PDB file of C-alpha atoms in Angstrom:
ATOM      1  CA  MET D  15      68.233-139.820  47.955  1.00 80.00           C
ATOM      2  CA  GLU D  16      71.529-139.000  49.654  1.00 80.00           C
ATOM      3  CA  LYS D  17      73.302-139.264  46.308  1.00 81.00           C
ATOM      4  CA  VAL D  18      70.794-136.859  44.740  1.00 84.00           C
ATOM      5  CA  LEU D  19      71.111-134.402  47.632  1.00 85.00           C
ATOM      6  CA  ARG D  20      74.903-134.498  47.517  1.00 84.00           C
ATOM      7  CA  LEU D  21      74.886-133.842  43.789  1.00 84.00           C
ATOM      8  CA  ALA D  22      72.331-131.036  44.181  1.00 84.00           C
ATOM      9  CA  VAL D  23      74.384-129.339  46.904  1.00 86.00           C
ATOM     10  CA  SER D  24      77.607-129.735  44.914  1.00 83.00           C
ATOM     11  CA  ARG D  25      76.027-127.666  42.121  1.00 79.00           C
ATOM     12  CA  MET D  26      75.414-124.644  44.345  1.00 76.00           C
ATOM     13  CA  GLY D  27      78.719-122.998  43.523  1.00 69.00           C
ATOM     14  CA  GLY D  28      80.453-123.073  46.908  1.00 69.00           C
ATOM     15  CA  GLY D  29      80.465-120.234  49.420  1.00 74.00           C
ATOM     16  CA  THR D  30      78.272-119.783  52.470  1.00 79.00           C
ATOM     17  CA  LEU D  31      75.147-121.067  50.720  1.00 80.00           C
ATOM     18  CA  GLN D  32      76.655-124.467  49.935  1.00 84.00           C
ATOM     19  CA  THR D  33      78.383-124.738  53.316  1.00 86.00           C
ATOM     20  CA  ALA D  34      75.154-123.985  55.185  1.00 86.00           C
ATOM     21  CA  ALA D  35      73.306-126.535  53.053  1.00 88.00           C
ATOM     22  CA  GLU D  36      75.898-129.205  53.858  1.00 88.00           C
ATOM     23  CA  TYR D  37      75.537-128.610  57.594  1.00 89.00           C
ATOM     24  CA  SER D  38      71.738-128.359  57.453  1.00 90.00           C
ATOM     25  CA  LEU D  39      71.402-131.716  55.683  1.00 91.00           C
ATOM     26  CA  GLY D  40      74.195-133.501  57.547  1.00 89.00           C
ATOM     27  CA  LEU D  41      76.311-133.814  54.394  1.00 88.00           C
ATOM     28  CA  ALA D  42      79.400-132.120  55.838  1.00 84.00           C
ATOM     29  CA  GLN D  43      82.071-134.543  56.989  1.00 78.00           C
ATOM     30  CA  GLY D  44      81.398-135.812  60.508  1.00 79.00           C
ATOM     31  CA  THR D  45      77.886-134.332  60.817  1.00 85.00           C
ATOM     32  CA  ARG D  46      75.774-137.296  59.670  1.00 81.00           C
ATOM     33  CA  ASP D  47      74.870-138.291  63.243  1.00 82.00           C
ATOM     34  CA  TRP D  48      74.492-134.752  64.635  1.00 87.00           C
ATOM     35  CA  PRO D  49      71.086-133.838  66.079  1.00 89.00           C
ATOM     36  CA  ALA D  50      69.100-131.511  63.865  1.00 89.00           C
ATOM     37  CA  ALA D  51      69.404-128.698  66.416  1.00 89.00           C
ATOM     38  CA  ASP D  52      73.204-128.926  66.329  1.00 88.00           C
ATOM     39  CA  ARG D  53      73.286-128.919  62.555  1.00 90.00           C
ATOM     40  CA  ARG D  54      71.021-125.866  62.461  1.00 91.00           C
ATOM     41  CA  ARG D  55      73.203-124.089  65.027  1.00 90.00           C
ATOM     42  CA  ARG D  56      76.330-124.756  62.975  1.00 89.00           C
ATOM     43  CA  ALA D  57      74.629-123.579  59.773  1.00 88.00           C
ATOM     44  CA  ALA D  58      73.545-120.371  61.538  1.00 87.00           C
ATOM     45  CA  GLN D  59      77.183-119.735  62.482  1.00 87.00           C
ATOM     46  CA  VAL D  60      78.108-119.836  58.785  1.00 83.00           C
ATOM     47  CA  TYR D  61      75.944-116.736  58.269  1.00 80.00           C
ATOM     48  CA  GLY D  62      76.822-115.204  61.633  1.00 81.00           C
ATOM     49  CA  VAL D  63      73.176-115.003  62.741  1.00 80.00           C
ATOM     50  CA  SER D  64      71.158-116.389  65.628  1.00 86.00           C
ATOM     51  CA  VAL D  65      69.606-119.837  65.366  1.00 86.00           C
ATOM     52  CA  GLU D  66      66.116-118.316  65.389  1.00 86.00           C
ATOM     53  CA  ARG D  67      67.004-115.853  62.653  1.00 82.00           C
ATOM     54  CA  PHE D  68      68.491-118.659  60.583  1.00 82.00           C
ATOM     55  CA  ARG D  69      65.399-120.819  61.072  1.00 85.00           C
ATOM     56  CA  LYS D  70      63.007-118.086  59.996  1.00 80.00           C
ATOM     57  CA  HIS D  71      64.953-116.717  57.033  1.00 79.00           C
ATOM     58  CA  HIS D  72      68.242-118.262  55.915  1.00 82.00           C
ATOM     59  CA  GLU D  73      67.168-121.895  56.305  1.00 86.00           C
ATOM     60  CA  LEU D  74      64.212-121.336  53.975  1.00 84.00           C
ATOM     61  CA  MET D  75      66.542-119.781  51.400  1.00 81.00           C
ATOM     62  CA  VAL D  76      69.136-122.555  51.735  1.00 85.00           C
ATOM     63  CA  LEU D  77      66.645-125.413  51.439  1.00 87.00           C
ATOM     64  CA  GLY D  78      64.862-123.593  48.630  1.00 84.00           C
ATOM     65  CA  GLN D  79      68.114-123.519  46.672  1.00 83.00           C
ATOM     66  CA  VAL D  80      68.666-127.214  47.316  1.00 86.00           C
ATOM     67  CA  ALA D  81      65.151-127.927  46.087  1.00 86.00           C
ATOM     68  CA  GLU D  82      65.815-125.858  42.957  1.00 82.00           C
ATOM     69  CA  GLN D  83      68.883-127.956  42.177  1.00 83.00           C
ATOM     70  CA  VAL D  84      66.948-131.188  42.764  1.00 84.00           C
ATOM     71  CA  VAL D  85      64.276-130.042  40.308  1.00 80.00           C
ATOM     72  CA  GLN D  86      66.974-129.342  37.734  1.00 77.00           C
ATOM     73  CA  LEU D  87      68.464-132.790  38.274  1.00 76.00           C
ATOM     74  CA  VAL D  88      65.065-134.399  37.763  1.00 73.00           C
ATOM     75  CA  ALA D  89      64.608-132.428  34.544  1.00 68.00           C
ATOM     76  CA  GLN D  90      68.036-133.562  33.322  1.00 66.00           C
ATOM     77  CA  GLY D  91      67.586-137.158  34.423  1.00 62.00           C
ATOM     78  CA  VAL D  92      68.811-138.334  37.826  1.00 55.00           C
ATOM     79  CA  PRO D  93      71.303-141.248  37.654  1.00 53.00           C
ATOM     80  CA  ARG D  94      69.747-144.632  38.459  1.00 54.00           C
ATOM     81  CA  ARG D  95      70.679-146.537  41.584  1.00 52.00           C
ATOM     82  CA  GLY D  96      74.168-147.943  41.297  1.00 51.00           C
ATOM     83  CA  ALA D  97      75.154-145.620  38.450  1.00 50.00           C
ATOM     84  CA  PRO D  98      78.091-143.284  39.078  1.00 49.00           C
ATOM     85  CA  VAL D  99      77.086-139.729  39.854  1.00 44.00           C
ATOM     86  CA  PRO D 100      78.562-137.369  37.265  1.00 46.00           C
ATOM     87  CA  PRO D 101      80.159-134.297  38.839  1.00 45.00           C
ATOM     88  CA  TYR D 102      78.800-130.910  37.887  1.00 44.00           C
ATOM     89  CA  ALA D 103      81.792-129.966  35.773  1.00 46.00           C
ATOM     90  CA  PRO D 104      82.463-129.564  32.049  1.00 47.00           C
ATOM     91  CA  SER D 105      84.341-132.234  30.152  1.00 45.00           C
ATOM     92  CA  PRO D 106      87.874-131.219  29.177  1.00 47.00           C
ATOM     93  CA  ASP D 107      86.940-130.878  25.513  1.00 50.00           C
ATOM     94  CA  ARG D 108      83.685-129.006  26.053  1.00 53.00           C
ATOM     95  CA  MET D 109      83.674-126.053  28.399  1.00 57.00           C
ATOM     96  CA  PRO D 110      80.226-124.598  29.194  1.00 65.00           C
ATOM     97  CA  ALA D 111      79.514-121.410  27.284  1.00 70.00           C
ATOM     98  CA  ALA D 112      80.270-118.231  29.215  1.00 80.00           C
ATOM     99  CA  HIS D 113      78.029-116.278  26.849  1.00 80.00           C
ATOM    100  CA  ARG D 114      74.713-117.631  25.644  1.00 83.00           C
ATOM    101  CA  THR D 115      72.666-115.652  23.147  1.00 81.00           C
ATOM    102  CA  LEU D 116      68.953-116.414  22.859  1.00 81.00           C
ATOM    103  CA  ARG D 117      66.580-114.973  20.306  1.00 80.00           C
ATOM    104  CA  LEU D 118      63.230-114.369  21.949  1.00 80.00           C
ATOM    105  CA  HIS D 119      59.816-114.009  20.368  1.00 74.00           C
ATOM    106  CA  ILE D 120      58.263-111.135  22.336  1.00 72.00           C
ATOM    107  CA  ASP D 121      54.882-110.497  20.718  1.00 65.00           C
ATOM    108  CA  ARG D 122      52.495-111.986  18.185  1.00 51.00           C
ATOM    109  CA  ARG D 123      54.284-110.358  15.281  1.00 55.00           C
ATOM    110  CA  THR D 124      57.528-111.619  13.797  1.00 61.00           C
ATOM    111  CA  ARG D 125      59.695-109.391  15.982  1.00 72.00           C
ATOM    112  CA  THR D 126      62.475-111.128  17.883  1.00 80.00           C
ATOM    113  CA  VAL D 127      65.046-109.674  20.245  1.00 84.00           C
ATOM    114  CA  PRO D 128      68.449-111.031  21.317  1.00 85.00           C
ATOM    115  CA  VAL D 129      69.048-111.684  24.999  1.00 89.00           C
ATOM    116  CA  THR D 130      72.555-112.608  26.157  1.00 91.00           C
ATOM    117  CA  LEU D 131      73.376-114.543  29.337  1.00 92.00           C
ATOM    118  CA  HIS D 132      76.851-113.877  30.757  1.00 93.00           C
ATOM    119  CA  VAL D 133      78.084-116.598  33.098  1.00 90.00           C
ATOM    120  CA  HIS D 134      80.990-114.990  34.927  1.00 90.00           C
ATOM    121  CA  SER D 135      81.826-112.278  37.437  1.00 90.00           C
ATOM    122  CA  VAL D 136      80.301-108.887  36.707  1.00 92.00           C
ATOM    123  CA  ASP D 137      83.729-107.224  36.451  1.00 92.00           C
ATOM    124  CA  LEU D 138      84.486-109.262  33.312  1.00 93.00           C
ATOM    125  CA  LEU D 139      81.727-107.589  31.310  1.00 93.00           C
ATOM    126  CA  ARG D 140      82.837-105.626  28.262  1.00 93.00           C
ATOM    127  CA  ASP D 141      81.235-103.216  25.802  1.00 93.00           C
ATOM    128  CA  ILE D 142      77.911-102.872  27.605  1.00 95.00           C
ATOM    129  CA  ASP D 143      76.625 -99.327  28.045  1.00 96.00           C
ATOM    130  CA  VAL D 144      74.811 -99.695  31.372  1.00 97.00           C
ATOM    131  CA  VAL D 145      75.383-102.233  34.132  1.00 97.00           C
ATOM    132  CA  VAL D 146      72.725-102.424  36.847  1.00 97.00           C
ATOM    133  CA  SER D 147      73.942-102.828  40.423  1.00 96.00           C
ATOM    134  CA  PRO D 148      71.769-103.758  43.440  1.00 96.00           C
ATOM    135  CA  SER D 149      71.968-101.404  46.402  1.00 95.00           C
ATOM    136  CA  ASN D 150      70.449-100.883  49.804  1.00 94.00           C
ATOM    137  CA  THR D 151      68.093 -97.968  50.276  1.00 94.00           C
ATOM    138  CA  TYR D 152      70.900 -95.831  51.765  1.00 93.00           C
ATOM    139  CA  PHE D 153      73.048 -96.294  48.635  1.00 94.00           C
ATOM    140  CA  ALA D 154      75.888 -97.352  50.935  1.00 92.00           C
ATOM    141  CA  LEU D 155      78.287 -99.552  48.986  1.00 93.00           C
ATOM    142  CA  PRO D 156      79.791-102.597  50.716  1.00 91.00           C
ATOM    143  CA  ALA D 157      83.529-102.785  51.311  1.00 90.00           C
ATOM    144  CA  PRO D 158      85.390-103.438  48.052  1.00 88.00           C
ATOM    145  CA  TYR D 159      86.909-106.697  49.315  1.00 87.00           C
ATOM    146  CA  LYS D 160      83.475-108.362  49.580  1.00 87.00           C
ATOM    147  CA  SER D 161      82.044-110.642  46.878  1.00 84.00           C
ATOM    148  CA  SER D 162      78.682-109.052  46.046  1.00 89.00           C
ATOM    149  CA  VAL D 163      77.879-107.489  42.672  1.00 93.00           C
ATOM    150  CA  SER D 164      78.002-103.954  44.062  1.00 94.00           C
ATOM    151  CA  ALA D 165      81.300-104.582  45.900  1.00 93.00           C
ATOM    152  CA  THR D 166      82.828-106.120  42.782  1.00 93.00           C
ATOM    153  CA  LEU D 167      81.804-103.135  40.652  1.00 95.00           C
ATOM    154  CA  ARG D 168      83.181-100.727  43.249  1.00 95.00           C
ATOM    155  CA  ARG D 169      86.495-102.584  43.308  1.00 94.00           C
ATOM    156  CA  ALA D 170      86.744-102.840  39.520  1.00 93.00           C
ATOM    157  CA  GLY D 171      85.766 -99.195  39.022  1.00 94.00           C
ATOM    158  CA  ALA D 172      88.438 -97.813  41.366  1.00 94.00           C
ATOM    159  CA  HIS D 173      91.525 -96.172  39.881  1.00 93.00           C
ATOM    160  CA  ARG D 174      94.783 -97.667  41.155  1.00 90.00           C
ATOM    161  CA  ASP D 175      98.467 -96.959  40.718  1.00 88.00           C
ATOM    162  CA  PRO D 176     100.816 -99.440  38.971  1.00 87.00           C
ATOM    163  CA  VAL D 177     101.373-101.402  42.191  1.00 84.00           C
ATOM    164  CA  GLY D 178      97.697-101.609  43.114  1.00 84.00           C
ATOM    165  CA  GLY D 179      97.420 -98.718  45.542  1.00 87.00           C
ATOM    166  CA  LEU D 180      94.057 -96.966  45.608  1.00 88.00           C
ATOM    167  CA  VAL D 181      94.141 -93.589  43.855  1.00 91.00           C
ATOM    168  CA  GLU D 182      90.422 -92.860  43.516  1.00 92.00           C
ATOM    169  CA  ASP D 183      87.364 -94.777  44.719  1.00 94.00           C
ATOM    170  CA  ARG D 184      85.440 -93.355  41.788  1.00 94.00           C
ATOM    171  CA  ILE D 185      82.080 -95.132  41.951  1.00 96.00           C
ATOM    172  CA  ASP D 186      81.707 -94.731  45.720  1.00 95.00           C
ATOM    173  CA  ASP D 187      82.684 -91.049  45.518  1.00 95.00           C
ATOM    174  CA  GLU D 188      80.142 -90.383  42.776  1.00 95.00           C
ATOM    175  CA  LEU D 189      77.397 -92.272  44.579  1.00 95.00           C
ATOM    176  CA  ARG D 190      78.008 -90.204  47.713  1.00 93.00           C
ATOM    177  CA  GLY D 191      77.813 -87.096  45.551  1.00 94.00           C
ATOM    178  CA  TRP D 192      74.520 -88.261  44.055  1.00 93.00           C
ATOM    179  CA  THR D 193      72.943 -88.712  47.497  1.00 92.00           C
ATOM    180  CA  ALA D 194      74.229 -85.284  48.578  1.00 91.00           C
ATOM    181  CA  ARG D 195      72.762 -83.593  45.502  1.00 91.00           C
ATOM    182  CA  HIS D 196      69.403 -85.224  46.086  1.00 87.00           C
ATOM    183  CA  GLY D 197      69.258 -84.384  49.770  1.00 74.00           C
ATOM    184  CA  ALA D 198      69.536 -87.998  50.878  1.00 69.00           C
ATOM    185  CA  PRO D 199      72.868 -88.458  52.708  1.00 74.00           C
ATOM    186  CA  GLY D 200      72.201 -90.684  55.713  1.00 77.00           C
ATOM    187  CA  ARG D 201      68.524 -90.959  54.819  1.00 85.00           C
ATOM    188  CA  ALA D 202      66.873 -93.973  53.216  1.00 89.00           C
ATOM    189  CA  ALA D 203      65.513 -93.558  49.706  1.00 91.00           C
ATOM    190  CA  GLN D 204      62.312 -95.204  48.563  1.00 93.00           C
ATOM    191  CA  PRO D 205      62.809 -98.786  47.348  1.00 94.00           C
ATOM    192  CA  GLY D 206      63.002 -98.802  43.570  1.00 95.00           C
ATOM    193  CA  THR D 207      64.955 -95.528  43.414  1.00 95.00           C
ATOM    194  CA  VAL D 208      67.820 -95.537  40.897  1.00 96.00           C
ATOM    195  CA  ALA D 209      71.063 -93.563  41.298  1.00 96.00           C
ATOM    196  CA  VAL D 210      73.419 -93.066  38.348  1.00 96.00           C
ATOM    197  CA  THR D 211      77.209 -92.942  38.348  1.00 96.00           C
ATOM    198  CA  SER D 212      79.958 -93.404  35.815  1.00 95.00           C
ATOM    199  CA  ALA D 213      81.709 -96.764  35.574  1.00 95.00           C
ATOM    200  CA  GLY D 214      85.051 -95.435  36.759  1.00 94.00           C
ATOM    201  CA  ALA D 215      87.963 -97.557  35.588  1.00 94.00           C
ATOM    202  CA  LEU D 216      85.503 -99.959  33.939  1.00 95.00           C
ATOM    203  CA  GLU D 217      85.188 -97.398  31.162  1.00 94.00           C
ATOM    204  CA  GLY D 218      88.351 -98.996  29.801  1.00 93.00           C
ATOM    205  CA  GLN D 219      86.284-102.147  29.222  1.00 93.00           C
ATOM    206  CA  GLY D 220      83.536-100.296  27.389  1.00 94.00           C
ATOM    207  CA  ILE D 221      81.223 -99.991  30.422  1.00 96.00           C
ATOM    208  CA  ARG D 222      79.815 -96.469  30.416  1.00 95.00           C
ATOM    209  CA  ARG D 223      77.299 -96.123  33.244  1.00 96.00           C
ATOM    210  CA  ILE D 224      76.339 -97.866  36.494  1.00 97.00           C
ATOM    211  CA  TYR D 225      72.693 -97.696  37.534  1.00 98.00           C
ATOM    212  CA  HIS D 226      72.373 -98.417  41.266  1.00 97.00           C
ATOM    213  CA  VAL D 227      68.899 -99.764  42.129  1.00 97.00           C
ATOM    214  CA  ALA D 228      67.754 -99.521  45.762  1.00 95.00           C
ATOM    215  CA  VAL D 229      66.078-102.871  46.449  1.00 95.00           C
ATOM    216  CA  ALA D 230      67.422-103.976  49.858  1.00 93.00           C
ATOM    217  CA  VAL D 231      65.784-102.455  52.935  1.00 93.00           C
ATOM    218  CA  PRO D 232      68.042-102.876  56.005  1.00 91.00           C
ATOM    219  CA  ARG D 233      66.435-104.332  59.104  1.00 87.00           C
ATOM    220  CA  PRO D 234      67.194-102.131  62.120  1.00 86.00           C
ATOM    221  CA  GLU D 235      69.924-103.402  64.440  1.00 82.00           C
ATOM    222  CA  THR D 236      70.685-106.464  62.277  1.00 82.00           C
ATOM    223  CA  ASN D 237      72.889-107.338  59.298  1.00 81.00           C
ATOM    224  CA  ASP D 238      69.863-108.519  57.323  1.00 84.00           C
ATOM    225  CA  TYR D 239      67.727-107.032  54.572  1.00 88.00           C
ATOM    226  CA  ASP D 240      64.193-107.264  53.252  1.00 90.00           C
ATOM    227  CA  VAL D 241      63.679-107.356  49.479  1.00 91.00           C
ATOM    228  CA  GLN D 242      60.242-107.158  47.903  1.00 93.00           C
ATOM    229  CA  PRO D 243      59.772-108.406  44.303  1.00 93.00           C
ATOM    230  CA  ALA D 244      57.537-105.413  43.545  1.00 94.00           C
ATOM    231  CA  ASP D 245      60.442-103.083  44.371  1.00 95.00           C
ATOM    232  CA  ILE D 246      62.653-104.946  41.910  1.00 96.00           C
ATOM    233  CA  THR D 247      60.067-104.595  39.159  1.00 96.00           C
ATOM    234  CA  ARG D 248      59.638-100.901  39.951  1.00 96.00           C
ATOM    235  CA  GLY D 249      63.396-100.345  40.028  1.00 96.00           C
ATOM    236  CA  VAL D 250      64.030-102.079  36.697  1.00 96.00           C
ATOM    237  CA  ALA D 251      61.214-100.083  35.098  1.00 96.00           C
ATOM    238  CA  ARG D 252      62.958 -96.943  36.372  1.00 97.00           C
ATOM    239  CA  VAL D 253      66.230 -98.201  34.872  1.00 96.00           C
ATOM    240  CA  PHE D 254      64.631 -98.257  31.424  1.00 97.00           C
ATOM    241  CA  ALA D 255      63.080 -94.833  31.939  1.00 96.00           C
ATOM    242  CA  LEU D 256      66.487 -93.360  32.834  1.00 96.00           C
ATOM    243  CA  LEU D 257      68.106 -95.198  29.949  1.00 96.00           C
ATOM    244  CA  ALA D 258      65.634 -93.580  27.559  1.00 95.00           C
ATOM    245  CA  GLU D 259      66.349 -90.147  29.076  1.00 95.00           C
ATOM    246  CA  GLU D 260      70.123 -90.514  28.944  1.00 94.00           C
ATOM    247  CA  ALA D 261      70.585 -92.450  25.716  1.00 93.00           C
ATOM    248  CA  GLY D 262      70.668 -89.516  23.308  1.00 92.00           C
ATOM    249  CA  ALA D 263      73.012 -87.438  25.462  1.00 93.00           C
ATOM    250  CA  HIS D 264      75.890 -89.836  24.785  1.00 93.00           C
ATOM    251  CA  ASP D 265      77.876 -90.405  21.611  1.00 91.00           C
ATOM    252  CA  PRO D 266      77.225 -93.049  20.518  1.00 93.00           C
ATOM    253  CA  PRO D 267      73.821 -93.303  22.224  1.00 94.00           C
ATOM    254  CA  LEU D 268      73.375 -95.747  25.076  1.00 95.00           C
ATOM    255  CA  ARG D 269      71.797 -98.939  23.834  1.00 94.00           C
ATOM    256  CA  SER D 270      72.700-101.985  25.939  1.00 95.00           C
ATOM    257  CA  VAL D 271      71.931-102.838  29.560  1.00 96.00           C
ATOM    258  CA  CYS D 272      73.009-105.750  31.762  1.00 96.00           C
ATOM    259  CA  LEU D 273      71.064-106.958  34.809  1.00 96.00           C
ATOM    260  CA  PRO D 274      72.127-109.289  37.628  1.00 95.00           C
ATOM    261  CA  LEU D 275      69.580-111.201  39.703  1.00 94.00           C
ATOM    262  CA  LEU D 276      68.671-108.314  41.999  1.00 94.00           C
ATOM    263  CA  GLY D 277      68.093-109.286  45.626  1.00 91.00           C
ATOM    264  CA  ALA D 278      69.250-112.888  45.137  1.00 88.00           C
ATOM    265  CA  GLY D 279      72.452-112.429  47.149  1.00 83.00           C
ATOM    266  CA  ARG D 280      72.434-110.910  50.631  1.00 79.00           C
ATOM    267  CA  GLY D 281      68.822-109.953  50.023  1.00 82.00           C
ATOM    268  CA  GLY D 282      67.909-113.648  50.325  1.00 82.00           C
ATOM    269  CA  LEU D 283      65.428-113.717  47.444  1.00 84.00           C
ATOM    270  CA  PRO D 284      65.335-117.044  45.551  1.00 86.00           C
ATOM    271  CA  PRO D 285      66.788-116.662  42.026  1.00 87.00           C
ATOM    272  CA  LEU D 286      63.512-117.743  40.437  1.00 87.00           C
ATOM    273  CA  GLU D 287      61.594-115.043  42.298  1.00 89.00           C
ATOM    274  CA  SER D 288      64.215-112.403  41.537  1.00 92.00           C
ATOM    275  CA  PHE D 289      64.187-113.188  37.827  1.00 92.00           C
ATOM    276  CA  GLY D 290      60.394-113.204  37.694  1.00 92.00           C
ATOM    277  CA  ALA D 291      60.287-109.748  39.241  1.00 93.00           C
ATOM    278  CA  LEU D 292      62.863-108.154  36.948  1.00 93.00           C
ATOM    279  CA  TRP D 293      61.636-109.949  33.818  1.00 93.00           C
ATOM    280  CA  ALA D 294      58.173-108.428  34.330  1.00 93.00           C
ATOM    281  CA  ALA D 295      59.720-104.992  33.727  1.00 95.00           C
ATOM    282  CA  VAL D 296      62.013-106.193  30.921  1.00 94.00           C
ATOM    283  CA  GLU D 297      59.211-107.907  29.036  1.00 90.00           C
ATOM    284  CA  ALA D 298      56.920-104.891  29.369  1.00 91.00           C
ATOM    285  CA  GLU D 299      59.678-102.652  27.982  1.00 92.00           C
ATOM    286  CA  LEU D 300      60.368-104.937  25.030  1.00 89.00           C
ATOM    287  CA  ALA D 301      56.690-105.538  24.317  1.00 86.00           C
ATOM    288  CA  ARG D 302      56.108-101.833  23.786  1.00 87.00           C
ATOM    289  CA  GLY D 303      58.736-101.856  21.034  1.00 86.00           C
ATOM    290  CA  ALA D 304      61.887-100.702  22.847  1.00 87.00           C
ATOM    291  CA  ASP D 305      65.059-101.640  20.986  1.00 88.00           C
ATOM    292  CA  TRP D 306      67.543-102.175  23.806  1.00 93.00           C
ATOM    293  CA  ASP D 307      70.176-104.916  23.854  1.00 92.00           C
ATOM    294  CA  ILE D 308      69.339-106.949  26.960  1.00 94.00           C
ATOM    295  CA  HIS D 309      71.971-108.857  28.932  1.00 95.00           C
ATOM    296  CA  PHE D 310      71.856-110.850  32.169  1.00 95.00           C
ATOM    297  CA  VAL D 311      74.883-111.756  34.266  1.00 94.00           C
ATOM    298  CA  VAL D 312      75.175-114.625  36.770  1.00 92.00           C
ATOM    299  CA  ARG D 313      78.242-116.347  38.199  1.00 88.00           C
ATOM    300  CA  ARG D 314      76.950-119.912  38.293  1.00 85.00           C
ATOM    301  CA  HIS D 315      76.116-122.102  35.327  1.00 83.00           C
ATOM    302  CA  ALA D 316      73.258-123.646  37.318  1.00 81.00           C
ATOM    303  CA  ARG D 317      71.569-120.248  37.512  1.00 85.00           C
ATOM    304  CA  ALA D 318      72.252-119.610  33.831  1.00 86.00           C
ATOM    305  CA  ASP D 319      70.615-122.962  33.056  1.00 85.00           C
ATOM    306  CA  LEU D 320      67.572-121.889  35.065  1.00 84.00           C
ATOM    307  CA  LEU D 321      67.297-118.575  33.206  1.00 88.00           C
ATOM    308  CA  GLU D 322      67.774-120.281  29.862  1.00 86.00           C
ATOM    309  CA  ARG D 323      64.948-122.704  30.603  1.00 84.00           C
ATOM    310  CA  LEU D 324      62.640-119.890  31.670  1.00 84.00           C
ATOM    311  CA  LEU D 325      63.467-117.781  28.626  1.00 84.00           C
ATOM    312  CA  GLY D 326      63.236-120.833  26.378  1.00 78.00           C
ATOM    313  CA  ARG D 327      59.466-120.504  26.409  1.00 71.00           C
ATOM    314  CA  LEU D 328      59.860-117.224  24.521  1.00 72.00           C
ATOM    315  CA  ARG D 329      62.352-118.419  21.950  1.00 67.00           C
ATOM    316  CA  ALA D 330      61.699-117.408  18.378  1.00 59.00           C
ATOM    317  CA  PRO D 331      60.157-120.207  16.266  1.00 57.00           C
ATOM    318  CA  GLU D 332      63.384-120.864  14.349  1.00 52.00           C
ATOM    319  CA  ALA D 333      65.253-121.475  17.637  1.00 43.00           C
ATOM    320  CA  THR D 334      62.704-123.515  19.545  1.00 44.00           C
ATOM    321  CA  GLY D 335      63.016-126.893  17.846  1.00 46.00           C
ATOM    322  CA  PRO D 336      60.282-129.449  18.664  1.00 47.00           C
ATOM    323  CA  SER D 337      57.184-128.269  20.441  1.00 44.00           C
ATOM    324  CA  PRO D 338      57.195-128.923  24.183  1.00 44.00           C
ATOM    325  CA  THR D 339      55.385-131.963  25.455  1.00 45.00           C
ATOM    326  CA  GLU D 340      52.681-131.846  28.072  1.00 42.00           C
ATOM    327  CA  ASP D 341      55.271-132.938  30.669  1.00 46.00           C
ATOM    328  CA  ASP D 342      57.527-130.021  29.681  1.00 45.00           C
ATOM    329  CA  ARG D 343      54.699-127.597  30.262  1.00 42.00           C
TER     330      ARG D 343
END
């Protein structure tokens, strides 16, 4: 069991999530004999929150992610006792695909649509018309040095001089202008609201628009957020409505859109729940006959594997291979 847990935690991609999991489970060096209360206290320090706050929120998220990785290991076949545990890393002659294209069977007719999974940082996207960015309800972007999707887009969209000095914080400036025009500076918008800006310097990579979706509701006097799946579904539906309104005003028309797992970062929503909420809106849009190019972007191959398994149920007949067994279902 320890071997399985260590392997599961090692697949979590590093960062605060993996570190907190290592302390919570006593897998960090020197913590095996720590009392559970001490391990919880140290894990809470990783997130900079109180022990009680960690117990009620972050610990559930952390252990949920560990459980998700364990389920994936079981599906792939856990090594037997005594067998060496393979690291979660590609072999030198076979790197995991950074772009995975699936052809999905959406309705009862023969119509299929391509869905592409991008497994890399959001600032490496190219030639996608609209990139969706999660936001809090105040449309206040995080500092550009942070690691979230919205911070990464802000940093990549800024114009800089040849030595890296900031010339124009384009996306942040435009987002502030949007809130001013809509009478919302300093006032929270309704969850699910979508603000539109240009892509700033990312236009050089073929990114044309950023759609900022308000899904994270700040908790007063804390650094935490609440994210409701229904708000994600509502926000993504609004993304498609705006895309339809804007598409024809551009030359060539807007056609492609890329979505991250909204709310699955600082929002604390499990990736499975985040994807279920946004896919409800995507599937409804495709089922009515919309002809958008759909993309998803995640940074970790483990999350891409999860999305690929979930979407695999919709694969077109020519791409499905053998029918699933009862155990697969």
